Amino acid sequence: MDIKINNKIYEAKENETVLDVCRREGIRIPTLCAFEDLLRGAVCRLCLVEIGGRLTTSCTAKVCEGLEVITESEDINKARRINLELLWADHAGKCATCKKNLMCELQKLALEYKIENFHFIPRKGEITGQEELDLIRDNWSRVVVENENPCISRNSELCIECRRCINICPEKKFGFNHRGSAVVVGTPYEKVLDCSFCGKCIEVCPTGALTDKNDYVKIIDDLDNLEKFSVAVLDIDIKEKIKKQLTDITPEKNLKKLLTELGFEKIVEVEKENLEDEIIRKIKIEYAKHEKINPDNIVIFFISSKIYKKKNLGKYLDYVLSEREVARLVRNKEKIGKGKIHPIK
Ligand code: FES
């Protein structure tokens, strides 16, 4: 069927939404809740377009023969800005210290739409620490900061309730807690997150509400410590994932060069699925012996999306870094300058 978008005719398929057609045709519409094929709840209301003189969410509006859509106008922009301000008001906005700084979808849109004046009062109050966390069961406060599980950091202060984590989690670990204006996304009874840690929720979270858990300061210290010998073990499929995270800042740079600039002295690639444990053990034992390096000074970073491996840190493995964490290190390095530079061995 044919539909008109911004006065131009496009072909659309049965059951597609206006957003589907726009995405396929390269017509940009801002979104914070719709994600690929995930269930759509029209929550963020940033994808507003005009159909028949009314504003409607393009992520849920189904196409029909002869449909006429406007995707940009003063009224549409105004409504999107108000909705963005509402989301921003309910978001802690501690960008400078947020792990998702410069990679946050909300932050990017707030900059694009020049959100400067804030007309709305935040709803959330802060609660941190285990003792206080326990209190939340009887408390109306909506903010949960969880660092107890080994792989994922959770901070509902930064959550915009887009539902992506609820919809993508294969184990259904997330849902809504509380009701009405106190509603918050969390685990049942706000218990510590306990799952297989596939990391899908972190991948889709548009803000810093769900992030990779790591001791970032210790990582930087280890990478900058001249007495330590940092080794990056690259998982089989990770190079493309890292490149994807970094397309906007360093498209021309070679990954090995980037890792060397971060302070990695040896880079090893895993060539067959699940060979990493054997490789890591060999580096700590055989390579250390061969190169006469004290194994205690070898710091092994497994660079992989398998964030569940963070549970296995110990004698051989020091850190697991996801593609997002490598991108964060690179971005920060780009901003604060280069550290030690060693040749690749
Ligand atoms: S993308 Fe349509 S409401 Fe969020």
mmCIF file of C-alpha atoms and ligand atoms in Angstrom:
data_model
loop_
_atom_site.group_PDB
_atom_site.id
_atom_site.type_symbol
_atom_site.label_atom_id
_atom_site.label_comp_id
_atom_site.label_asym_id
_atom_site.label_seq_id
_atom_site.Cartn_x
_atom_site.Cartn_y
_atom_site.Cartn_z
ATOM 1 C CA MET A 1 0.000 0.000 0.000
ATOM 2 C CA ASP A 2 1.035 3.631 -0.469
ATOM 3 C CA ILE A 3 1.222 6.174 2.307
ATOM 4 C CA LYS A 4 2.312 9.805 2.287
ATOM 5 C CA ILE A 5 5.018 10.979 4.659
ATOM 6 C CA ASN A 6 5.897 14.658 4.556
ATOM 7 C CA ASN A 7 4.068 14.890 1.223
ATOM 8 C CA LYS A 8 6.124 12.148 -0.407
ATOM 9 C CA ILE A 9 4.727 8.726 -1.320
ATOM 10 C CA TYR A 10 6.235 5.619 0.283
ATOM 11 C CA GLU A 11 5.357 1.972 0.068
ATOM 12 C CA ALA A 12 4.236 0.360 3.317
ATOM 13 C CA LYS A 13 3.463 -3.228 4.250
ATOM 14 C CA GLU A 14 0.434 -4.582 6.059
ATOM 15 C CA ASN A 15 0.802 -4.402 9.863
ATOM 16 C CA GLU A 16 3.749 -2.032 9.765
ATOM 17 C CA THR A 17 3.711 1.017 11.977
ATOM 18 C CA VAL A 18 4.507 4.525 10.787
ATOM 19 C CA LEU A 19 7.775 4.308 12.733
ATOM 20 C CA ASP A 20 8.722 1.078 10.911
ATOM 21 C CA VAL A 21 8.266 2.763 7.531
ATOM 22 C CA CYS A 22 10.124 5.904 8.627
ATOM 23 C CA ARG A 23 13.058 3.874 9.937
ATOM 24 C CA ARG A 24 13.260 1.867 6.741
ATOM 25 C CA GLU A 25 13.146 5.004 4.600
ATOM 26 C CA GLY A 26 15.688 6.886 6.718
ATOM 27 C CA ILE A 27 13.220 9.433 8.073
ATOM 28 C CA ARG A 28 14.463 10.157 11.552
ATOM 29 C CA ILE A 29 12.003 10.097 14.453
ATOM 30 C CA PRO A 30 13.271 10.316 18.054
ATOM 31 C CA THR A 31 12.447 7.297 20.229
ATOM 32 C CA LEU A 32 13.381 6.247 23.733
ATOM 33 C CA CYS A 33 11.122 3.285 24.359
ATOM 34 C CA ALA A 34 10.649 1.532 20.995
ATOM 35 C CA PHE A 35 13.575 -0.784 20.350
ATOM 36 C CA GLU A 36 13.803 -2.936 17.263
ATOM 37 C CA ASP A 37 11.122 -5.634 17.448
ATOM 38 C CA LEU A 38 10.472 -5.400 21.189
ATOM 39 C CA LEU A 39 6.903 -5.000 22.358
ATOM 40 C CA ARG A 40 5.862 -1.345 22.135
ATOM 41 C CA GLY A 41 4.054 0.436 24.921
ATOM 42 C CA ALA A 42 4.154 4.044 23.644
ATOM 43 C CA VAL A 43 5.694 5.170 26.903
ATOM 44 C CA CYS A 44 8.223 7.899 26.084
ATOM 45 C CA ARG A 45 5.949 9.719 23.622
ATOM 46 C CA LEU A 46 8.867 11.202 21.748
ATOM 47 C CA CYS A 47 7.956 9.559 18.470
ATOM 48 C CA LEU A 48 4.917 11.820 18.041
ATOM 49 C CA VAL A 49 3.878 12.613 14.486
ATOM 50 C CA GLU A 50 0.843 14.315 13.019
ATOM 51 C CA ILE A 51 -1.865 12.204 11.386
ATOM 52 C CA GLY A 52 -5.157 13.808 10.343
ATOM 53 C CA GLY A 53 -4.419 16.957 12.359
ATOM 54 C CA ARG A 54 -3.748 15.040 15.601
ATOM 55 C CA LEU A 55 -0.570 14.101 17.370
ATOM 56 C CA THR A 56 -0.098 10.385 17.732
ATOM 57 C CA THR A 57 2.744 7.988 18.586
ATOM 58 C CA SER A 58 4.282 6.675 15.372
ATOM 59 C CA CYS A 59 5.601 3.535 17.085
ATOM 60 C CA THR A 60 2.051 2.247 17.561
ATOM 61 C CA ALA A 61 0.192 3.896 14.639
ATOM 62 C CA LYS A 62 -0.487 1.220 12.029
ATOM 63 C CA VAL A 63 -0.336 2.132 8.375
ATOM 64 C CA CYS A 64 -3.376 2.062 6.090
ATOM 65 C CA GLU A 65 -3.912 2.930 2.441
ATOM 66 C CA GLY A 66 -3.724 6.663 1.805
ATOM 67 C CA LEU A 67 -2.442 7.554 5.289
ATOM 68 C CA GLU A 68 -0.882 11.031 5.451
ATOM 69 C CA VAL A 69 1.806 11.673 8.036
ATOM 70 C CA ILE A 70 3.793 14.760 9.002
ATOM 71 C CA THR A 71 6.939 14.029 11.016
ATOM 72 C CA GLU A 72 8.284 17.552 11.641
ATOM 73 C CA SER A 73 6.427 20.749 12.559
ATOM 74 C CA GLU A 74 6.524 23.393 15.245
ATOM 75 C CA ASP A 75 3.684 21.700 17.174
ATOM 76 C CA ILE A 76 5.322 18.265 16.961
ATOM 77 C CA ASN A 77 8.628 19.682 18.168
ATOM 78 C CA LYS A 78 6.964 21.498 21.047
ATOM 79 C CA ALA A 79 5.169 18.346 22.199
ATOM 80 C CA ARG A 80 8.356 16.266 21.926
ATOM 81 C CA ARG A 81 10.249 18.879 23.956
ATOM 82 C CA ILE A 82 7.638 18.846 26.726
ATOM 83 C CA ASN A 83 7.748 15.043 26.869
ATOM 84 C CA LEU A 84 11.545 15.130 26.924
ATOM 85 C CA GLU A 85 11.480 17.650 29.770
ATOM 86 C CA LEU A 86 9.127 15.367 31.697
ATOM 87 C CA LEU A 87 11.507 12.431 31.244
ATOM 88 C CA TRP A 88 14.500 14.581 32.115
ATOM 89 C CA ALA A 89 12.838 15.914 35.277
ATOM 90 C CA ASP A 90 12.428 12.376 36.529
ATOM 91 C CA HIS A 91 15.996 11.427 35.679
ATOM 92 C CA ALA A 92 18.793 12.290 38.087
ATOM 93 C CA GLY A 93 20.792 14.114 35.410
ATOM 94 C CA LYS A 94 24.165 13.463 37.069
ATOM 95 C CA CYS A 95 25.694 13.186 33.623
ATOM 96 C CA ALA A 96 29.307 14.056 34.385
ATOM 97 C CA THR A 97 29.686 11.075 36.721
ATOM 98 C CA CYS A 98 27.330 8.690 34.930
ATOM 99 C CA LYS A 99 28.783 5.576 33.292
ATOM 100 C CA LYS A 100 26.648 6.286 30.253
ATOM 101 C CA ASN A 101 27.880 9.872 29.850
ATOM 102 C CA LEU A 102 28.075 10.661 26.101
ATOM 103 C CA MET A 103 26.512 7.284 25.321
ATOM 104 C CA CYS A 104 23.117 7.997 26.886
ATOM 105 C CA GLU A 105 20.180 8.205 24.493
ATOM 106 C CA LEU A 106 18.270 10.599 26.765
ATOM 107 C CA GLN A 107 21.263 12.921 27.090
ATOM 108 C CA LYS A 108 21.756 12.975 23.310
ATOM 109 C CA LEU A 109 18.109 13.901 22.719
ATOM 110 C CA ALA A 110 18.140 16.529 25.482
ATOM 111 C CA LEU A 111 21.102 18.140 23.708
ATOM 112 C CA GLU A 112 19.514 17.806 20.267
ATOM 113 C CA TYR A 113 16.250 19.383 21.434
ATOM 114 C CA LYS A 114 18.133 22.026 23.427
ATOM 115 C CA ILE A 115 16.436 21.240 26.737
ATOM 116 C CA GLU A 116 17.526 24.037 29.047
ATOM 117 C CA ASN A 117 14.561 25.204 31.082
ATOM 118 C CA PHE A 118 13.000 22.764 33.470
ATOM 119 C CA HIS A 119 9.341 23.197 34.256
ATOM 120 C CA PHE A 120 8.677 19.953 36.080
ATOM 121 C CA ILE A 121 9.500 18.773 39.592
ATOM 122 C CA PRO A 122 11.191 15.359 39.963
ATOM 123 C CA ARG A 123 9.141 12.617 41.599
ATOM 124 C CA LYS A 124 11.954 10.459 42.899
ATOM 125 C CA GLY A 125 13.613 10.500 46.304
ATOM 126 C CA GLU A 126 16.926 8.750 46.843
ATOM 127 C CA ILE A 127 17.536 5.569 48.825
ATOM 128 C CA THR A 128 20.906 3.786 48.899
ATOM 129 C CA GLY A 129 22.604 1.109 51.016
ATOM 130 C CA GLN A 130 21.362 -2.322 51.983
ATOM 131 C CA GLU A 131 19.632 -1.251 55.180
ATOM 132 C CA GLU A 132 17.677 1.427 53.422
ATOM 133 C CA LEU A 133 17.106 -0.898 50.496
ATOM 134 C CA ASP A 134 15.373 -3.304 52.858
ATOM 135 C CA LEU A 135 13.143 -0.484 54.001
ATOM 136 C CA ILE A 136 11.872 0.095 50.512
ATOM 137 C CA ARG A 137 9.399 -2.758 50.824
ATOM 138 C CA ASP A 138 7.381 -0.658 53.249
ATOM 139 C CA ASN A 139 8.393 2.653 51.831
ATOM 140 C CA TRP A 140 6.959 4.684 48.976
ATOM 141 C CA SER A 141 10.337 5.980 47.890
ATOM 142 C CA ARG A 142 11.110 4.965 44.358
ATOM 143 C CA VAL A 143 14.873 5.003 44.009
ATOM 144 C CA VAL A 144 16.892 1.819 44.272
ATOM 145 C CA VAL A 145 20.644 1.687 43.830
ATOM 146 C CA GLU A 146 21.886 -1.885 43.652
ATOM 147 C CA ASN A 147 25.493 -2.959 43.515
ATOM 148 C CA GLU A 148 25.090 -6.271 45.288
ATOM 149 C CA ASN A 149 24.976 -8.639 42.346
ATOM 150 C CA PRO A 150 28.325 -9.449 40.626
ATOM 151 C CA CYS A 151 27.579 -8.334 37.074
ATOM 152 C CA ILE A 152 25.017 -5.541 36.726
ATOM 153 C CA SER A 153 24.713 -2.155 38.455
ATOM 154 C CA ARG A 154 21.179 -0.884 38.833
ATOM 155 C CA ASN A 155 20.171 2.700 39.582
ATOM 156 C CA SER A 156 16.487 3.450 39.296
ATOM 157 C CA GLU A 157 17.226 7.140 39.815
ATOM 158 C CA LEU A 158 18.278 7.159 36.170
ATOM 159 C CA CYS A 159 15.425 4.985 34.931
ATOM 160 C CA ILE A 160 12.888 6.552 32.575
ATOM 161 C CA GLU A 161 10.514 3.574 32.758
ATOM 162 C CA CYS A 162 10.806 2.867 29.036
ATOM 163 C CA ARG A 163 10.105 -0.871 29.704
ATOM 164 C CA ARG A 164 12.808 -2.091 27.343
ATOM 165 C CA CYS A 165 14.406 -4.214 30.115
ATOM 166 C CA ILE A 166 11.008 -5.628 31.070
ATOM 167 C CA ASN A 167 10.324 -6.618 27.475
ATOM 168 C CA ILE A 168 13.729 -8.021 26.606
ATOM 169 C CA CYS A 169 14.601 -10.032 29.734
ATOM 170 C CA PRO A 170 14.256 -13.727 28.816
ATOM 171 C CA GLU A 171 13.883 -14.611 32.498
ATOM 172 C CA LYS A 172 11.275 -11.925 33.245
ATOM 173 C CA LYS A 173 13.296 -10.494 36.117
ATOM 174 C CA PHE A 174 11.967 -6.945 35.796
ATOM 175 C CA GLY A 175 8.542 -5.494 36.287
ATOM 176 C CA PHE A 176 6.758 -2.523 37.827
ATOM 177 C CA ASN A 177 6.792 -1.972 41.580
ATOM 178 C CA HIS A 178 4.415 0.357 43.434
ATOM 179 C CA ARG A 179 1.483 2.019 41.735
ATOM 180 C CA GLY A 180 0.296 5.255 40.149
ATOM 181 C CA SER A 181 2.769 8.119 40.384
ATOM 182 C CA ALA A 182 5.089 6.037 42.619
ATOM 183 C CA VAL A 183 5.575 3.361 39.988
ATOM 184 C CA VAL A 184 9.163 2.225 39.413
ATOM 185 C CA VAL A 185 10.830 -0.498 37.342
ATOM 186 C CA GLY A 186 12.559 -3.054 39.524
ATOM 187 C CA THR A 187 12.914 -6.653 40.618
ATOM 188 C CA PRO A 188 10.149 -8.434 42.549
ATOM 189 C CA TYR A 189 10.101 -7.029 46.122
ATOM 190 C CA GLU A 190 13.250 -5.116 45.173
ATOM 191 C CA LYS A 191 15.369 -8.175 45.836
ATOM 192 C CA VAL A 192 18.964 -8.277 44.625
ATOM 193 C CA LEU A 193 19.041 -9.114 40.921
ATOM 194 C CA ASP A 194 19.757 -12.801 40.473
ATOM 195 C CA CYS A 195 19.692 -14.131 36.926
ATOM 196 C CA SER A 196 21.924 -15.693 34.291
ATOM 197 C CA PHE A 197 23.350 -12.216 33.547
ATOM 198 C CA CYS A 198 23.021 -12.387 29.776
ATOM 199 C CA GLY A 199 23.392 -8.574 29.701
ATOM 200 C CA LYS A 200 20.522 -7.962 27.270
ATOM 201 C CA CYS A 201 18.931 -5.460 29.683
ATOM 202 C CA ILE A 202 22.120 -3.369 29.718
ATOM 203 C CA GLU A 203 22.294 -3.458 25.940
ATOM 204 C CA VAL A 204 18.847 -1.914 25.546
ATOM 205 C CA CYS A 205 18.768 0.477 28.519
ATOM 206 C CA PRO A 206 18.783 3.987 27.007
ATOM 207 C CA THR A 207 20.262 5.636 30.123
ATOM 208 C CA GLY A 208 22.628 4.669 32.953
ATOM 209 C CA ALA A 209 19.922 2.850 34.938
ATOM 210 C CA LEU A 210 21.379 -0.567 34.046
ATOM 211 C CA THR A 211 25.120 -0.716 33.477
ATOM 212 C CA ASP A 212 28.038 -3.133 33.548
ATOM 213 C CA LYS A 213 29.396 -3.602 37.029
ATOM 214 C CA ASN A 214 33.096 -2.975 37.482
ATOM 215 C CA ASP A 215 35.562 -1.127 39.649
ATOM 216 C CA TYR A 216 36.374 1.587 37.129
ATOM 217 C CA VAL A 217 38.935 3.376 39.330
ATOM 218 C CA LYS A 218 40.834 0.132 39.938
ATOM 219 C CA ILE A 219 40.803 -0.634 36.212
ATOM 220 C CA ILE A 220 42.343 2.751 35.387
ATOM 221 C CA ASP A 221 44.921 2.320 38.173
ATOM 222 C CA ASP A 222 45.909 -1.121 36.875
ATOM 223 C CA LEU A 223 46.143 0.070 33.271
ATOM 224 C CA ASP A 224 48.300 3.036 34.286
ATOM 225 C CA ASN A 225 50.487 1.090 36.729
ATOM 226 C CA LEU A 226 53.904 0.582 35.121
ATOM 227 C CA GLU A 227 54.605 -2.416 37.338
ATOM 228 C CA LYS A 228 51.606 -4.256 35.944
ATOM 229 C CA PHE A 229 51.437 -6.032 32.616
ATOM 230 C CA SER A 230 47.924 -5.686 31.241
ATOM 231 C CA VAL A 231 46.671 -8.265 28.773
ATOM 232 C CA ALA A 232 43.483 -7.903 26.729
ATOM 233 C CA VAL A 233 41.948 -11.212 25.686
ATOM 234 C CA LEU A 234 39.485 -10.371 22.910
ATOM 235 C CA ASP A 235 36.463 -12.610 22.587
ATOM 236 C CA ILE A 236 35.646 -14.011 19.187
ATOM 237 C CA ASP A 237 32.942 -11.516 18.181
ATOM 238 C CA ILE A 238 33.871 -8.470 20.214
ATOM 239 C CA LYS A 239 35.807 -6.352 17.706
ATOM 240 C CA GLU A 240 32.774 -5.432 15.619
ATOM 241 C CA LYS A 241 30.742 -4.705 18.757
ATOM 242 C CA ILE A 242 33.379 -2.295 20.059
ATOM 243 C CA LYS A 243 33.626 -0.581 16.678
ATOM 244 C CA LYS A 244 29.859 -0.124 16.675
ATOM 245 C CA GLN A 245 30.030 1.585 20.078
ATOM 246 C CA LEU A 246 32.735 3.928 18.828
ATOM 247 C CA THR A 247 31.637 4.827 15.296
ATOM 248 C CA ASP A 248 30.891 8.430 16.221
ATOM 249 C CA ILE A 249 34.253 9.247 17.779
ATOM 250 C CA THR A 250 37.064 7.190 16.326
ATOM 251 C CA PRO A 251 35.879 5.545 13.125
ATOM 252 C CA GLU A 252 39.329 5.599 11.560
ATOM 253 C CA LYS A 253 41.332 4.097 14.415
ATOM 254 C CA ASN A 254 42.485 0.536 14.567
ATOM 255 C CA LEU A 255 41.290 -1.360 17.647
ATOM 256 C CA LYS A 256 44.729 -2.640 18.606
ATOM 257 C CA LYS A 257 46.033 0.920 18.567
ATOM 258 C CA LEU A 258 43.143 2.088 20.741
ATOM 259 C CA LEU A 259 43.737 -0.702 23.260
ATOM 260 C CA THR A 260 47.465 0.017 23.323
ATOM 261 C CA GLU A 261 46.736 3.665 24.020
ATOM 262 C CA LEU A 262 44.559 2.577 26.929
ATOM 263 C CA GLY A 263 47.555 0.773 28.475
ATOM 264 C CA PHE A 264 47.175 -2.831 27.284
ATOM 265 C CA GLU A 265 50.582 -4.348 26.630
ATOM 266 C CA LYS A 266 49.514 -7.584 25.015
ATOM 267 C CA ILE A 267 46.447 -8.297 22.940
ATOM 268 C CA VAL A 268 45.340 -11.855 22.293
ATOM 269 C CA GLU A 269 42.392 -12.887 20.171
ATOM 270 C CA VAL A 270 40.228 -15.884 20.985
ATOM 271 C CA GLU A 271 39.809 -17.704 17.702
ATOM 272 C CA LYS A 272 37.420 -20.466 18.653
ATOM 273 C CA GLU A 273 34.275 -20.299 20.773
ATOM 274 C CA ASN A 274 34.845 -20.845 24.503
ATOM 275 C CA LEU A 275 38.626 -21.159 24.294
ATOM 276 C CA GLU A 276 39.154 -18.115 26.524
ATOM 277 C CA ASP A 277 39.640 -19.963 29.817
ATOM 278 C CA GLU A 278 42.443 -22.057 28.380
ATOM 279 C CA ILE A 279 44.105 -19.009 26.776
ATOM 280 C CA ILE A 280 43.879 -17.001 29.986
ATOM 281 C CA ARG A 281 45.419 -19.826 32.023
ATOM 282 C CA LYS A 282 48.245 -20.197 29.498
ATOM 283 C CA ILE A 283 49.066 -16.475 29.691
ATOM 284 C CA LYS A 284 49.226 -16.538 33.481
ATOM 285 C CA ILE A 285 51.344 -19.706 33.622
ATOM 286 C CA GLU A 286 53.289 -20.414 30.426
ATOM 287 C CA TYR A 287 53.631 -16.919 28.985
ATOM 288 C CA ALA A 288 54.574 -15.455 32.373
ATOM 289 C CA LYS A 289 57.262 -18.127 32.775
ATOM 290 C CA HIS A 290 58.563 -17.669 29.235
ATOM 291 C CA GLU A 291 58.740 -13.871 29.508
ATOM 292 C CA LYS A 292 59.989 -14.014 33.116
ATOM 293 C CA ILE A 293 57.086 -11.899 34.390
ATOM 294 C CA ASN A 294 55.760 -12.376 37.887
ATOM 295 C CA PRO A 295 52.247 -13.817 37.256
ATOM 296 C CA ASP A 296 50.938 -11.648 40.075
ATOM 297 C CA ASN A 297 51.809 -8.611 37.981
ATOM 298 C CA ILE A 298 49.903 -9.844 34.953
ATOM 299 C CA VAL A 299 46.414 -8.351 34.833
ATOM 300 C CA ILE A 300 44.068 -10.226 32.541
ATOM 301 C CA PHE A 301 41.091 -8.447 31.014
ATOM 302 C CA PHE A 302 38.652 -10.631 29.128
ATOM 303 C CA ILE A 303 36.925 -8.321 26.655
ATOM 304 C CA SER A 304 33.597 -9.896 25.930
ATOM 305 C CA SER A 305 29.834 -9.523 26.013
ATOM 306 C CA LYS A 306 29.715 -12.547 28.328
ATOM 307 C CA ILE A 307 29.235 -10.394 31.375
ATOM 308 C CA TYR A 308 28.197 -13.448 33.445
ATOM 309 C CA LYS A 309 31.925 -14.283 33.491
ATOM 310 C CA LYS A 310 32.343 -11.441 36.004
ATOM 311 C CA LYS A 311 31.247 -14.080 38.496
ATOM 312 C CA ASN A 312 34.436 -16.041 37.741
ATOM 313 C CA LEU A 313 37.056 -13.433 38.625
ATOM 314 C CA GLY A 314 39.921 -14.847 40.638
ATOM 315 C CA LYS A 315 43.329 -16.423 40.251
ATOM 316 C CA TYR A 316 43.488 -16.221 36.451
ATOM 317 C CA LEU A 317 40.943 -13.638 35.437
ATOM 318 C CA ASP A 318 41.028 -10.081 36.818
ATOM 319 C CA TYR A 319 38.341 -8.261 34.855
ATOM 320 C CA VAL A 320 35.651 -8.817 32.264
ATOM 321 C CA LEU A 321 35.070 -5.722 30.155
ATOM 322 C CA SER A 322 32.105 -5.446 27.830
ATOM 323 C CA GLU A 323 32.188 -3.521 24.553
ATOM 324 C CA ARG A 324 30.408 -0.676 26.366
ATOM 325 C CA GLU A 325 33.070 -0.490 29.038
ATOM 326 C CA VAL A 326 35.872 -0.457 26.472
ATOM 327 C CA ALA A 327 34.036 2.360 24.672
ATOM 328 C CA ARG A 328 33.781 4.261 27.942
ATOM 329 C CA LEU A 329 37.512 3.902 28.580
ATOM 330 C CA VAL A 330 38.287 5.084 25.045
ATOM 331 C CA ARG A 331 35.947 8.073 25.298
ATOM 332 C CA ASN A 332 37.420 9.136 28.605
ATOM 333 C CA LYS A 333 40.945 8.699 27.300
ATOM 334 C CA GLU A 334 40.118 10.832 24.267
ATOM 335 C CA LYS A 335 39.045 13.558 26.642
ATOM 336 C CA ILE A 336 41.805 13.431 29.254
ATOM 337 C CA GLY A 337 44.801 12.478 27.108
ATOM 338 C CA LYS A 338 47.050 9.510 26.586
ATOM 339 C CA GLY A 339 48.628 7.311 29.267
ATOM 340 C CA LYS A 340 51.570 4.950 28.898
ATOM 341 C CA ILE A 341 52.203 3.662 25.412
ATOM 342 C CA HIS A 342 53.889 0.301 24.884
ATOM 343 C CA PRO A 343 54.487 -1.645 21.701
ATOM 344 C CA ILE A 344 52.209 -4.630 21.027
ATOM 345 C CA LYS A 345 54.047 -7.863 21.783
HETATM 346 S S1 FES B 1 8.973 5.360 20.802
HETATM 347 FE FE1 FES B 1 6.873 5.692 20.588
HETATM 348 S S2 FES B 1 6.274 6.287 22.532
HETATM 349 FE FE2 FES B 1 8.387 5.821 22.808
#
